[in-house]
Amino acid sequence: MKKNLTGDRFTTSQHNFTAFLWHAAFLAFAQNFMDIDTVIPAMLIEAGGNSVHVGIMSAILLGGSSFTQIIFAPYLSNQSHKKKFLLLGINSRILSLLGLGLILYFWQAGSGFPILWMIFLFITLFALGGAFANISYTDILGKSIEPVARKSFFSSKQIINGTIVLLSVLAARQVLVSRPYPVNYAFMFFIGFAALFIASLGFWSIRETVPSQTRISGVREFIDVMKQELKTNPRLKYFLGFINTQGIAIGFLPFVILYAKDIYGTESSDTGFFLISKVLGSVAVSMLVFAFRKHVRYRYLLYSNVILALVMPLLIMLPGGRPSFFPVFIIGGVVYAMYSIAMNGVLLEVSGNDNRALYAGFAGAGNIIPALFPIVGGWLISQFGFTVFFNLFMAIVLFSLFFVYKINCQK
């Protein structure tokens, strides 16, 4: 990287590279204690939640939080510098974790306290804070880390994630089994709060030097600009098509948690085991991508992701009694990591420096199916059972193969 950069550009890029990795490292430690695929859905079910509640939770955390970027993107695109908005978003997430920990720690069963409503309140704050921060994060990252260093950054980020997550996942599992519900989950969120606070210090040190030039007057103009970009940039519509089909795959594991608890009565110790399995899958694929980063293309990652997403429900539906959830969560971790690496890279590839915040908003606004599917899925499970849900999931994911082909990633 150094031979391609000189002076201030190199210094800023190198400094921000380190700052973003600092955040990634402590976020990696925190994420096991607030995992949206295992810990949060298991906590919700323990509090009395059912399939509909899990569907609403997944919609808020995965699809809905991204869809709300259509509201945030026009405002944030008009801001020449976005660091303070990045900090506002991350601090909202920090406070929401503290709030979740406090209500669970002091909650007494049978007290009449509306625990589910309060859980949804803090989950919503957590999700909206992430949506608000993500636009600024993508914009600053794209402007401050040079193209020659991006793939190295994403791969390094995944390796750091994997290494630290492997260490913290054992601690998270121990916390889950150390106390009965709800105190065990309260401790989980307290630890997540502390780690995420330390992670935010990396954002405080970011040097944002290149102002954004794009200006959008409101949501209506944002939609008009989106329509214009769809006409002038054909790859954008295929990118959005892929998000709307393959995007539902990263929200699949909460329903596996529900399936395991409803059908086989799994407990907190099992949740810790599922979390470890997911982490192992994520770490394994991250190491492979990092090792072969000069040869791996995003296109191959996208195709592989589709195939693996289809394998998960097939493993669950195999005849012969209780399925082995270990490979399902292993593959779920692989799918999540590959999706994160590939989609961040593809977004940077199809956008430019001036419109990157807008494109992050487009990606969020395009999350229509991932926002609705968990709610529909939760209702389908309550009415018709898990088999109908699994089949619908596979049908939607299959469509994503067409969009991967049309995106035609070059890197």
CSV table of C-alpha atoms in Angstrom, one decimal:
chain,number,residue,atom,x,y,z
A,1,MET,CA,0.0,0.0,0.0
A,2,LYS,CA,2.8,2.4,0.9
A,3,LYS,CA,4.3,2.5,-2.6
A,4,ASN,CA,1.0,3.7,-4.0
A,5,LEU,CA,0.4,6.5,-1.5
A,6,THR,CA,2.4,9.5,-0.4
A,7,GLY,CA,2.3,12.2,2.2
A,8,ASP,CA,-0.9,13.1,4.0
A,9,ARG,CA,-3.0,10.6,2.0
A,10,PHE,CA,-0.9,7.7,3.2
A,11,THR,CA,-0.8,9.0,6.8
A,12,THR,CA,-4.5,9.5,7.0
A,13,SER,CA,-5.3,6.2,5.3
A,14,GLN,CA,-2.9,4.3,7.6
A,15,HIS,CA,-4.3,6.1,10.7
A,16,ASN,CA,-7.9,5.4,9.9
A,17,PHE,CA,-7.1,1.8,8.9
A,18,THR,CA,-5.9,1.4,12.5
A,19,ALA,CA,-8.8,3.3,14.0
A,20,PHE,CA,-11.4,1.2,12.2
A,21,LEU,CA,-9.6,-2.0,13.2
A,22,TRP,CA,-9.6,-0.9,16.8
A,23,HIS,CA,-13.3,-0.6,16.6
A,24,ALA,CA,-13.6,-3.9,14.9
A,25,ALA,CA,-11.5,-5.7,17.6
A,26,PHE,CA,-13.6,-4.6,20.5
A,27,LEU,CA,-16.8,-4.9,18.6
A,28,ALA,CA,-15.8,-8.5,17.9
A,29,PHE,CA,-15.5,-9.1,21.7
A,30,ALA,CA,-18.8,-7.4,22.3
A,31,GLN,CA,-20.8,-9.2,19.6
A,32,ASN,CA,-20.9,-12.6,21.3
A,33,PHE,CA,-22.6,-11.0,24.3
A,34,MET,CA,-25.3,-9.3,22.1
A,35,ASP,CA,-25.4,-11.8,19.2
A,36,ILE,CA,-28.6,-11.1,17.1
A,37,ASP,CA,-28.8,-14.7,15.8
A,38,THR,CA,-28.5,-16.6,19.1
A,39,VAL,CA,-28.4,-14.6,22.3
A,40,ILE,CA,-31.1,-12.0,21.6
A,41,PRO,CA,-33.7,-14.4,20.2
A,42,ALA,CA,-33.1,-16.9,22.9
A,43,MET,CA,-33.5,-14.2,25.5
A,44,LEU,CA,-36.7,-13.1,23.9
A,45,ILE,CA,-38.1,-16.6,23.8
A,46,GLU,CA,-37.2,-17.1,27.5
A,47,ALA,CA,-39.1,-13.9,28.3
A,48,GLY,CA,-42.3,-15.4,26.8
A,49,GLY,CA,-41.8,-14.6,23.1
A,50,ASN,CA,-43.3,-16.8,20.3
A,51,SER,CA,-42.7,-17.1,16.6
A,52,VAL,CA,-44.4,-13.8,15.8
A,53,HIS,CA,-42.2,-12.0,18.4
A,54,VAL,CA,-39.1,-13.6,16.9
A,55,GLY,CA,-40.2,-12.5,13.4
A,56,ILE,CA,-40.8,-8.9,14.6
A,57,MET,CA,-37.4,-8.9,16.3
A,58,SER,CA,-35.6,-10.2,13.2
A,59,ALA,CA,-37.4,-7.6,11.1
A,60,ILE,CA,-36.3,-4.8,13.4
A,61,LEU,CA,-32.7,-6.0,13.8
A,62,LEU,CA,-32.0,-7.1,10.2
A,63,GLY,CA,-34.4,-5.8,7.5
A,64,GLY,CA,-36.2,-3.0,9.2
A,65,SER,CA,-33.1,-1.2,10.6
A,66,SER,CA,-31.6,-1.1,7.1
A,67,PHE,CA,-34.9,0.0,5.5
A,68,THR,CA,-35.0,3.1,7.8
A,69,GLN,CA,-31.8,4.3,6.1
A,70,ILE,CA,-34.1,5.8,3.4
A,71,ILE,CA,-35.0,8.3,6.1
A,72,PHE,CA,-31.5,8.9,7.4
A,73,ALA,CA,-29.6,8.9,4.0
A,74,PRO,CA,-31.0,12.2,2.6
A,75,TYR,CA,-30.1,14.1,5.8
A,76,LEU,CA,-26.7,12.5,6.2
A,77,SER,CA,-25.8,13.0,2.6
A,78,ASN,CA,-26.1,16.7,3.0
A,79,GLN,CA,-23.5,16.7,5.8
A,80,SER,CA,-20.0,17.4,4.5
A,81,HIS,CA,-18.5,15.6,7.5
A,82,LYS,CA,-20.2,12.7,9.2
A,83,LYS,CA,-18.0,11.7,12.1
A,84,LYS,CA,-20.3,13.2,14.8
A,85,PHE,CA,-23.3,11.3,13.3
A,86,LEU,CA,-21.3,8.1,13.4
A,87,LEU,CA,-20.7,8.7,17.1
A,88,LEU,CA,-24.3,9.5,17.7
A,89,GLY,CA,-25.4,6.2,16.2
A,90,ILE,CA,-22.8,4.1,18.0
A,91,ASN,CA,-23.6,5.8,21.4
A,92,SER,CA,-27.3,5.0,20.9
A,93,ARG,CA,-26.4,1.3,20.6
A,94,ILE,CA,-24.2,1.5,23.7
A,95,LEU,CA,-27.0,3.0,25.8
A,96,SER,CA,-29.6,0.5,24.5
A,97,LEU,CA,-27.4,-2.4,25.7
A,98,LEU,CA,-27.1,-0.8,29.1
A,99,GLY,CA,-30.9,-0.4,29.2
A,100,LEU,CA,-31.5,-4.1,28.2
A,101,GLY,CA,-29.1,-5.2,31.0
A,102,LEU,CA,-30.8,-3.1,33.6
A,103,ILE,CA,-34.3,-4.1,32.9
A,104,LEU,CA,-33.4,-7.8,32.8
A,105,TYR,CA,-31.3,-7.5,36.0
A,106,PHE,CA,-34.1,-5.9,38.0
A,107,TRP,CA,-37.0,-7.7,36.4
A,108,GLN,CA,-39.0,-10.1,38.6
A,109,ALA,CA,-41.2,-12.8,36.9
A,110,GLY,CA,-44.9,-12.3,37.7
A,111,SER,CA,-44.5,-8.7,38.6
A,112,GLY,CA,-46.7,-7.5,35.8
A,113,PHE,CA,-43.8,-5.5,34.3
A,114,PRO,CA,-44.2,-5.2,30.5
A,115,ILE,CA,-40.8,-6.9,29.8
A,116,LEU,CA,-41.5,-7.8,26.2
A,117,TRP,CA,-42.4,-4.2,25.3
A,118,MET,CA,-39.3,-2.9,27.0
A,119,ILE,CA,-37.1,-5.4,25.2
A,120,PHE,CA,-38.6,-4.3,21.9
A,121,LEU,CA,-38.0,-0.7,22.8
A,122,PHE,CA,-34.3,-1.2,23.4
A,123,ILE,CA,-33.9,-3.5,20.5
A,124,THR,CA,-35.5,-0.9,18.2
A,125,LEU,CA,-33.1,1.8,19.6
A,126,PHE,CA,-30.2,-0.6,19.1
A,127,ALA,CA,-31.2,-1.3,15.5
A,128,LEU,CA,-31.9,2.4,14.6
A,129,GLY,CA,-28.6,3.5,16.0
A,130,GLY,CA,-26.9,0.9,13.8
A,131,ALA,CA,-28.8,2.1,10.7
A,132,PHE,CA,-27.9,5.7,11.4
A,133,ALA,CA,-24.2,4.9,12.1
A,134,ASN,CA,-23.8,2.6,9.1
A,135,ILE,CA,-24.3,5.3,6.5
A,136,SER,CA,-21.7,7.5,8.0
A,137,TYR,CA,-19.4,4.5,8.6
A,138,THR,CA,-19.5,3.4,4.9
A,139,ASP,CA,-19.0,7.0,3.7
A,140,ILE,CA,-16.0,7.7,6.0
A,141,LEU,CA,-14.5,4.2,5.3
A,142,GLY,CA,-14.7,4.7,1.6
A,143,LYS,CA,-13.1,8.2,1.6
A,144,SER,CA,-10.4,7.5,4.1
A,145,ILE,CA,-9.1,4.1,3.2
A,146,GLU,CA,-7.5,3.9,-0.3
A,147,PRO,CA,-8.9,1.3,-2.8
A,148,VAL,CA,-5.6,-0.6,-2.8
A,149,ALA,CA,-6.1,-1.3,0.9
A,150,ARG,CA,-9.8,-2.1,1.1
A,151,LYS,CA,-9.8,-5.8,0.4
A,152,SER,CA,-6.9,-6.1,2.9
A,153,PHE,CA,-8.9,-4.1,5.4
A,154,PHE,CA,-12.1,-6.3,5.1
A,155,SER,CA,-10.0,-9.5,5.3
A,156,SER,CA,-8.0,-8.2,8.3
A,157,LYS,CA,-11.2,-7.1,10.0
A,158,GLN,CA,-12.6,-10.6,9.6
A,159,ILE,CA,-9.4,-12.2,10.9
A,160,ILE,CA,-9.4,-9.9,14.0
A,161,ASN,CA,-13.1,-10.6,14.5
A,162,GLY,CA,-12.5,-14.3,14.3
A,163,THR,CA,-9.5,-14.4,16.6
A,164,ILE,CA,-11.1,-12.3,19.3
A,165,VAL,CA,-14.5,-13.9,18.9
A,166,LEU,CA,-13.0,-17.3,19.5
A,167,LEU,CA,-11.7,-16.1,22.8
A,168,SER,CA,-14.8,-14.3,23.9
A,169,VAL,CA,-17.3,-16.9,22.8
A,170,LEU,CA,-16.1,-19.3,25.6
A,171,ALA,CA,-16.6,-16.4,28.1
A,172,ALA,CA,-20.0,-15.7,26.8
A,173,ARG,CA,-21.1,-19.3,27.1
A,174,GLN,CA,-19.8,-19.4,30.7
A,175,VAL,CA,-21.8,-16.3,31.5
A,176,LEU,CA,-25.0,-17.9,30.0
A,177,VAL,CA,-24.7,-21.0,32.2
A,178,SER,CA,-23.4,-19.2,35.4
A,179,ARG,CA,-26.8,-17.7,36.4
A,180,PRO,CA,-30.4,-18.5,35.8
A,181,TYR,CA,-32.6,-16.4,33.5
A,182,PRO,CA,-32.8,-13.3,33.4
A,183,VAL,CA,-29.6,-12.4,35.3
A,184,ASN,CA,-27.4,-14.4,32.9
A,185,TYR,CA,-28.6,-12.3,30.0
A,186,ALA,CA,-28.3,-9.1,32.0
A,187,PHE,CA,-24.6,-9.9,32.6
A,188,MET,CA,-24.3,-10.6,28.9
A,189,PHE,CA,-25.6,-7.2,27.9
A,190,PHE,CA,-23.5,-5.4,30.6
A,191,ILE,CA,-20.4,-6.9,29.2
A,192,GLY,CA,-21.5,-6.0,25.7
A,193,PHE,CA,-22.1,-2.4,26.8
A,194,ALA,CA,-18.6,-2.1,28.2
A,195,ALA,CA,-16.9,-3.6,25.2
A,196,LEU,CA,-18.9,-1.5,22.7
A,197,PHE,CA,-18.0,1.6,24.6
A,198,ILE,CA,-14.3,0.8,24.3
A,199,ALA,CA,-14.8,0.0,20.6
A,200,SER,CA,-16.3,3.5,20.1
A,201,LEU,CA,-13.0,5.1,21.1
A,202,GLY,CA,-11.7,4.1,17.7
A,203,PHE,CA,-14.3,6.2,16.0
A,204,TRP,CA,-13.4,9.2,18.2
A,205,SER,CA,-9.9,9.1,16.7
A,206,ILE,CA,-10.9,9.0,13.0
A,207,ARG,CA,-9.5,11.8,10.8
A,208,GLU,CA,-12.2,12.8,8.3
A,209,THR,CA,-10.5,15.0,5.7
A,210,VAL,CA,-12.5,14.7,2.5
A,211,PRO,CA,-15.8,16.5,2.5
A,212,SER,CA,-18.8,14.9,0.7
A,213,GLN,CA,-20.2,17.0,-2.2
A,214,THR,CA,-23.6,15.3,-2.7
A,215,ARG,CA,-26.7,17.3,-1.6
A,216,ILE,CA,-30.2,15.9,-1.2
A,217,SER,CA,-33.1,18.1,-0.1
A,218,GLY,CA,-35.4,15.3,1.3
A,219,VAL,CA,-36.8,11.8,1.0
A,220,ARG,CA,-38.7,12.7,-2.3
A,221,GLU,CA,-35.5,13.9,-4.0
A,222,PHE,CA,-33.7,10.9,-2.5
A,223,ILE,CA,-36.1,8.6,-4.2
A,224,ASP,CA,-35.8,10.6,-7.5
A,225,VAL,CA,-32.0,10.3,-7.3
A,226,MET,CA,-32.3,6.6,-6.6
A,227,LYS,CA,-34.5,6.2,-9.7
A,228,GLN,CA,-31.9,8.1,-11.8
A,229,GLU,CA,-29.0,6.1,-10.5
A,230,LEU,CA,-31.0,2.9,-11.3
A,231,LYS,CA,-31.2,4.1,-14.9
A,232,THR,CA,-27.6,5.2,-15.2
A,233,ASN,CA,-26.0,2.4,-13.2
A,234,PRO,CA,-27.5,-1.0,-14.2
A,235,ARG,CA,-25.4,-2.8,-11.6
A,236,LEU,CA,-27.2,-1.0,-8.8
A,237,LYS,CA,-30.6,-2.6,-9.6
A,238,TYR,CA,-29.0,-6.1,-9.6
A,239,PHE,CA,-27.2,-5.2,-6.4
A,240,LEU,CA,-30.6,-4.3,-4.8
A,241,GLY,CA,-32.1,-7.5,-6.2
A,242,PHE,CA,-29.4,-9.6,-4.6
A,243,ILE,CA,-29.9,-7.8,-1.2
A,244,ASN,CA,-33.7,-8.5,-1.4
A,245,THR,CA,-33.2,-12.2,-2.0
A,246,GLN,CA,-29.9,-13.4,-0.4
A,247,GLY,CA,-30.4,-10.8,2.4
A,248,ILE,CA,-32.9,-13.0,4.1
A,249,ALA,CA,-30.2,-15.6,4.7
A,250,ILE,CA,-28.5,-13.7,7.5
A,251,GLY,CA,-31.8,-13.6,9.4
A,252,PHE,CA,-32.3,-17.4,9.3
A,253,LEU,CA,-30.6,-18.5,12.5
A,254,PRO,CA,-33.0,-16.9,14.9
A,255,PHE,CA,-35.7,-19.1,13.5
A,256,VAL,CA,-33.4,-22.1,14.0
A,257,ILE,CA,-33.1,-21.1,17.7
A,258,LEU,CA,-37.0,-21.0,17.8
A,259,TYR,CA,-37.2,-24.4,16.1
A,260,ALA,CA,-34.7,-25.9,18.5
A,261,LYS,CA,-36.5,-24.5,21.6
A,262,ASP,CA,-40.0,-25.3,20.4
A,263,ILE,CA,-39.4,-28.8,19.1
A,264,TYR,CA,-36.5,-30.0,21.2
A,265,GLY,CA,-36.6,-27.8,24.3
A,266,THR,CA,-33.1,-26.5,24.1
A,267,GLU,CA,-31.7,-24.4,27.0
A,268,SER,CA,-29.1,-21.7,27.7
A,269,SER,CA,-26.2,-24.2,27.6
A,270,ASP,CA,-27.4,-25.2,24.1
A,271,THR,CA,-27.6,-21.5,23.1
A,272,GLY,CA,-23.9,-21.2,24.1
A,273,PHE,CA,-23.1,-24.2,22.0
A,274,PHE,CA,-24.9,-22.8,19.0
A,275,LEU,CA,-23.0,-19.5,19.4
A,276,ILE,CA,-19.7,-21.3,19.4
A,277,SER,CA,-20.7,-23.2,16.3
A,278,LYS,CA,-21.6,-20.0,14.5
A,279,VAL,CA,-18.3,-18.4,15.5
A,280,LEU,CA,-16.2,-21.4,14.3
A,281,GLY,CA,-17.9,-21.1,10.8
A,282,SER,CA,-17.3,-17.4,10.7
A,283,VAL,CA,-13.6,-17.6,11.7
A,284,ALA,CA,-12.9,-20.5,9.3
A,285,VAL,CA,-14.2,-18.7,6.2
A,286,SER,CA,-12.5,-15.4,7.3
A,287,MET,CA,-9.2,-17.1,7.5
A,288,LEU,CA,-9.6,-18.7,4.1
A,289,VAL,CA,-10.6,-15.4,2.5
A,290,PHE,CA,-7.7,-13.6,4.1
A,291,ALA,CA,-5.2,-16.3,3.1
A,292,PHE,CA,-6.3,-16.2,-0.6
A,293,ARG,CA,-7.4,-12.5,-0.7
A,294,LYS,CA,-5.3,-11.8,-3.8
A,295,HIS,CA,-7.2,-14.6,-5.7
A,296,VAL,CA,-10.7,-14.5,-4.2
A,297,ARG,CA,-13.3,-12.5,-6.2
A,298,TYR,CA,-16.4,-11.2,-4.7
A,299,ARG,CA,-18.4,-13.0,-7.4
A,300,TYR,CA,-17.2,-16.4,-6.1
A,301,LEU,CA,-18.1,-15.4,-2.5
A,302,LEU,CA,-21.6,-14.4,-3.6
A,303,TYR,CA,-22.3,-17.7,-5.5
A,304,SER,CA,-20.9,-19.8,-2.6
A,305,ASN,CA,-23.1,-17.8,-0.1
A,306,VAL,CA,-26.2,-18.7,-2.1
A,307,ILE,CA,-25.4,-22.4,-2.1
A,308,LEU,CA,-24.6,-22.6,1.6
A,309,ALA,CA,-27.8,-20.7,2.5
A,310,LEU,CA,-29.8,-23.4,0.7
A,311,VAL,CA,-28.0,-26.1,2.6
A,312,MET,CA,-29.1,-24.9,6.1
A,313,PRO,CA,-32.8,-25.7,5.9
A,314,LEU,CA,-32.1,-28.9,4.0
A,315,LEU,CA,-30.0,-30.1,6.9
A,316,ILE,CA,-32.8,-29.4,9.3
A,317,MET,CA,-35.4,-31.1,7.2
A,318,LEU,CA,-33.4,-34.4,6.8
A,319,PRO,CA,-35.4,-37.4,8.1
A,320,GLY,CA,-34.2,-39.4,11.0
A,321,GLY,CA,-35.2,-37.6,14.3
A,322,ARG,CA,-33.5,-34.7,15.9
A,323,PRO,CA,-31.2,-32.9,13.4
A,324,SER,CA,-27.6,-32.0,14.2
A,325,PHE,CA,-27.6,-28.3,14.8
A,326,PHE,CA,-23.9,-28.1,14.9
A,327,PRO,CA,-23.4,-28.0,11.0
A,328,VAL,CA,-26.4,-25.7,10.6
A,329,PHE,CA,-24.8,-23.0,12.9
A,330,ILE,CA,-21.4,-23.6,11.4
A,331,ILE,CA,-22.8,-22.9,7.9
A,332,GLY,CA,-24.8,-20.0,9.3
A,333,GLY,CA,-21.5,-18.4,10.6
A,334,VAL,CA,-19.9,-18.9,7.1
A,335,VAL,CA,-22.9,-17.3,5.4
A,336,TYR,CA,-22.9,-14.3,7.7
A,337,ALA,CA,-19.1,-13.7,7.3
A,338,MET,CA,-19.1,-14.2,3.5
A,339,TYR,CA,-22.1,-11.9,3.1
A,340,SER,CA,-20.4,-9.2,5.2
A,341,ILE,CA,-17.1,-9.3,3.3
A,342,ALA,CA,-18.7,-9.5,-0.1
A,343,MET,CA,-21.5,-7.0,0.3
A,344,ASN,CA,-19.2,-4.3,1.8
A,345,GLY,CA,-16.8,-4.8,-1.1
A,346,VAL,CA,-19.5,-4.8,-3.8
A,347,LEU,CA,-21.1,-1.6,-2.4
A,348,LEU,CA,-17.7,0.1,-2.6
A,349,GLU,CA,-17.3,-1.2,-6.2
A,350,VAL,CA,-20.6,0.0,-7.5
A,351,SER,CA,-20.5,3.4,-5.9
A,352,GLY,CA,-18.2,6.4,-6.0
A,353,ASN,CA,-16.6,8.7,-3.3
A,354,ASP,CA,-19.3,11.4,-3.6
A,355,ASN,CA,-22.3,9.2,-3.7
A,356,ARG,CA,-21.3,6.4,-1.3
A,357,ALA,CA,-23.5,7.6,1.6
A,358,LEU,CA,-26.4,7.7,-0.9
A,359,TYR,CA,-25.6,4.2,-2.1
A,360,ALA,CA,-25.5,2.9,1.5
A,361,GLY,CA,-29.0,4.5,1.9
A,362,PHE,CA,-30.1,2.8,-1.4
A,363,ALA,CA,-28.9,-0.5,0.0
A,364,GLY,CA,-30.9,0.1,3.1
A,365,ALA,CA,-34.0,1.3,1.3
A,366,GLY,CA,-33.8,-1.7,-0.9
A,367,ASN,CA,-34.2,-4.1,2.0
A,368,ILE,CA,-37.9,-4.6,1.5
A,369,ILE,CA,-38.1,-8.4,1.5
A,370,PRO,CA,-35.6,-8.8,4.3
A,371,ALA,CA,-37.6,-6.3,6.3
A,372,LEU,CA,-40.9,-8.1,5.7
A,373,PHE,CA,-39.8,-11.8,5.5
A,374,PRO,CA,-39.2,-12.3,9.2
A,375,ILE,CA,-42.7,-11.1,10.1
A,376,VAL,CA,-44.3,-13.2,7.4
A,377,GLY,CA,-42.1,-16.1,8.4
A,378,GLY,CA,-43.1,-15.8,12.0
A,379,TRP,CA,-46.8,-15.8,11.0
A,380,LEU,CA,-46.4,-18.7,8.7
A,381,ILE,CA,-44.7,-20.8,11.4
A,382,SER,CA,-47.6,-20.0,13.8
A,383,GLN,CA,-50.2,-21.0,11.2
A,384,PHE,CA,-48.6,-23.7,9.1
A,385,GLY,CA,-45.4,-24.9,10.8
A,386,PHE,CA,-41.7,-24.8,10.1
A,387,THR,CA,-41.7,-26.8,6.8
A,388,VAL,CA,-43.7,-24.2,4.9
A,389,PHE,CA,-41.3,-21.5,6.2
A,390,PHE,CA,-38.2,-23.4,5.2
A,391,ASN,CA,-39.5,-24.0,1.7
A,392,LEU,CA,-40.4,-20.3,1.1
A,393,PHE,CA,-37.0,-19.4,2.4
A,394,MET,CA,-35.2,-21.6,-0.1
A,395,ALA,CA,-37.4,-20.4,-3.0
A,396,ILE,CA,-36.5,-16.7,-2.4
A,397,VAL,CA,-32.8,-17.5,-2.0
A,398,LEU,CA,-32.7,-19.4,-5.3
A,399,PHE,CA,-33.7,-16.2,-7.1
A,400,SER,CA,-30.5,-14.5,-5.9
A,401,LEU,CA,-28.4,-16.6,-8.3
A,402,PHE,CA,-29.8,-14.5,-11.2
A,403,PHE,CA,-28.8,-11.2,-9.5
A,404,VAL,CA,-25.3,-12.5,-8.7
A,405,TYR,CA,-24.8,-13.3,-12.4
A,406,LYS,CA,-26.0,-9.8,-13.5
A,407,ILE,CA,-23.9,-7.8,-10.9
A,408,ASN,CA,-20.8,-9.2,-12.6
A,409,CYS,CA,-18.3,-8.2,-10.0
A,410,GLN,CA,-14.8,-7.5,-11.4
A,411,LYS,CA,-12.8,-7.5,-8.2
